[in-house]
mmCIF file of C-alpha atoms in Angstrom:
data_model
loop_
_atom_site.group_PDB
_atom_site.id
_atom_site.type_symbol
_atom_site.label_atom_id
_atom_site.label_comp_id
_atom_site.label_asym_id
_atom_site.label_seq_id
_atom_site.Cartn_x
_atom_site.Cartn_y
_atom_site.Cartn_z
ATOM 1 C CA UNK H 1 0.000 0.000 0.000
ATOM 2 C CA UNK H 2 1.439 3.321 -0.800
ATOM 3 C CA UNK H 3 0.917 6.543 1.261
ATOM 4 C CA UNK H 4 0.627 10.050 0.564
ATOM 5 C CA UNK H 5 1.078 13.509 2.400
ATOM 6 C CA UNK H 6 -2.315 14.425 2.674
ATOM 7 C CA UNK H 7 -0.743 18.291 2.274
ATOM 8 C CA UNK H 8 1.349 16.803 -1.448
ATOM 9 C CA UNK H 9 -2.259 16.028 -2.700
ATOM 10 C CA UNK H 10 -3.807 19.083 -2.035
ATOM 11 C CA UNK H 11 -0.373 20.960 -3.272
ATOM 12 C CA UNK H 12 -0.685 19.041 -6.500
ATOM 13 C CA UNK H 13 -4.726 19.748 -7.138
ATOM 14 C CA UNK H 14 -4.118 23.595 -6.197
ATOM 15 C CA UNK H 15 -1.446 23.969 -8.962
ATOM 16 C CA UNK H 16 -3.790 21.947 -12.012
ATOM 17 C CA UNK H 17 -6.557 23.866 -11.059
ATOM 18 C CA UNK H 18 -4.214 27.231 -11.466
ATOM 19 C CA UNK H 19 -2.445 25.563 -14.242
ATOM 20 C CA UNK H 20 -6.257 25.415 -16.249
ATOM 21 C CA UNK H 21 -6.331 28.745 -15.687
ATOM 22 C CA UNK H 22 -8.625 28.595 -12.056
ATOM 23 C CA UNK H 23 -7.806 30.378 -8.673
ATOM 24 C CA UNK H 24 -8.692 28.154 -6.018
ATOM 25 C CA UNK H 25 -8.843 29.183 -2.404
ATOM 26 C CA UNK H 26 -8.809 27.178 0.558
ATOM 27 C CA UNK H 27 -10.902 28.841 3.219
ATOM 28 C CA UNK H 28 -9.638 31.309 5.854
ATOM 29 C CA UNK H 29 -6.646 31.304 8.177
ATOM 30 C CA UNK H 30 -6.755 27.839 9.022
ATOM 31 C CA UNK H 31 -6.907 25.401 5.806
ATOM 32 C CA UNK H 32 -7.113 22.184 7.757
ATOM 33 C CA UNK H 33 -10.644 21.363 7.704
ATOM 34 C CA UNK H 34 -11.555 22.251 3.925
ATOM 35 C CA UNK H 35 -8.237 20.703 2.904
ATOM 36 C CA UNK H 36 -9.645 17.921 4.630
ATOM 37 C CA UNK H 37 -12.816 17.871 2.805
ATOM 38 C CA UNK H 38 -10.781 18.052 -0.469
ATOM 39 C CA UNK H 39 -8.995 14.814 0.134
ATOM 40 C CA UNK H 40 -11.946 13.239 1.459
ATOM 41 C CA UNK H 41 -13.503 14.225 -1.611
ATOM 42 C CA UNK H 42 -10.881 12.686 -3.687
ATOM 43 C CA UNK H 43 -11.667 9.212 -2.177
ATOM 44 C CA UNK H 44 -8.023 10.104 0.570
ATOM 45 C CA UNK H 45 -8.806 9.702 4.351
ATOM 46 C CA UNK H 46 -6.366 11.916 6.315
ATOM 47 C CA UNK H 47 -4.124 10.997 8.710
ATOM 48 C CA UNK H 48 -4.975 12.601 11.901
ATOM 49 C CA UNK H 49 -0.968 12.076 12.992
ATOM 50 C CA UNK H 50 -0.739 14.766 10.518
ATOM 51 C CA UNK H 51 2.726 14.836 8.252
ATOM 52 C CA UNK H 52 4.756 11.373 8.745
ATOM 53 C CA UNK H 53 8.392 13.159 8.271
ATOM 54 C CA UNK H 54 7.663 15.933 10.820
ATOM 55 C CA UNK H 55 6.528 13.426 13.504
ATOM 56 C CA UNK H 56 10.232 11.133 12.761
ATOM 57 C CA UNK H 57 11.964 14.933 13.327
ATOM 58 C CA UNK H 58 10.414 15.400 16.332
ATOM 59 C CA UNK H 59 10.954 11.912 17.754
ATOM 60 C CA UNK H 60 14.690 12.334 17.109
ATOM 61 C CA UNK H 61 15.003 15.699 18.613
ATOM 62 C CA UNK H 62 13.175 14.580 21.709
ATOM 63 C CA UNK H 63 15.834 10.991 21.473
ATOM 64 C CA UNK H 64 18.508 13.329 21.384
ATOM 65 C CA UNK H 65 17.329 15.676 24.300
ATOM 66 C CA UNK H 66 16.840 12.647 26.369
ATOM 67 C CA UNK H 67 20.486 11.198 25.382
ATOM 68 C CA UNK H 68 22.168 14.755 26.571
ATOM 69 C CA UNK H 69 19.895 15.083 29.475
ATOM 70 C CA UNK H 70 21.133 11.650 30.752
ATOM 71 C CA UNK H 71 24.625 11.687 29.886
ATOM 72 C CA UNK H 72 24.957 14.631 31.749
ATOM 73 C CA UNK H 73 23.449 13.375 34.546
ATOM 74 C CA UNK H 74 25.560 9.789 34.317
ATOM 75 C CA UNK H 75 28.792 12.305 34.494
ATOM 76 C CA UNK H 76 27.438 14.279 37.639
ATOM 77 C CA UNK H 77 26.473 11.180 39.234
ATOM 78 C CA UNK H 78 30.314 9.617 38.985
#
């Protein structure tokens, strides 16, 4: 099964639409929800996680915090 960016799919619809000449908009401040109604309506369920590759950053940041905050402590505790 392949997945998707729910965020690629919209990316790519915006620019055919503005490629056939079209200026779509995608609601106010906050483009989450009708995004989300665009994918839906495409047949695409999206994640709720949100973007896969953002998540993995995160989870290495916080790995790496945690691997400085204990080191440090290992050398204060010797």
């Amino acid at each position: 099964m392949e997945t998707y960016n729910p965020w690629t799919v919209v990316n790519v619809v915006f620019h055919h639409l503005a490629a056939q000449g079209l200026h779509p908009v995608l609601g106010g401040a906050d483009p989450g929800a009708p995004a989300a109604e665009l994918l839906r309506a495409l047949g695409i369920e999206p994640a709720a996680e949100g973007d896969r590759q953002v998540g993995e950053r995160v989870k290495k940041h916080l790995a790496d915090i945690r691997a400085a905050v204990f080191e440090e402590n290992g050398r204060d505790s010797l």
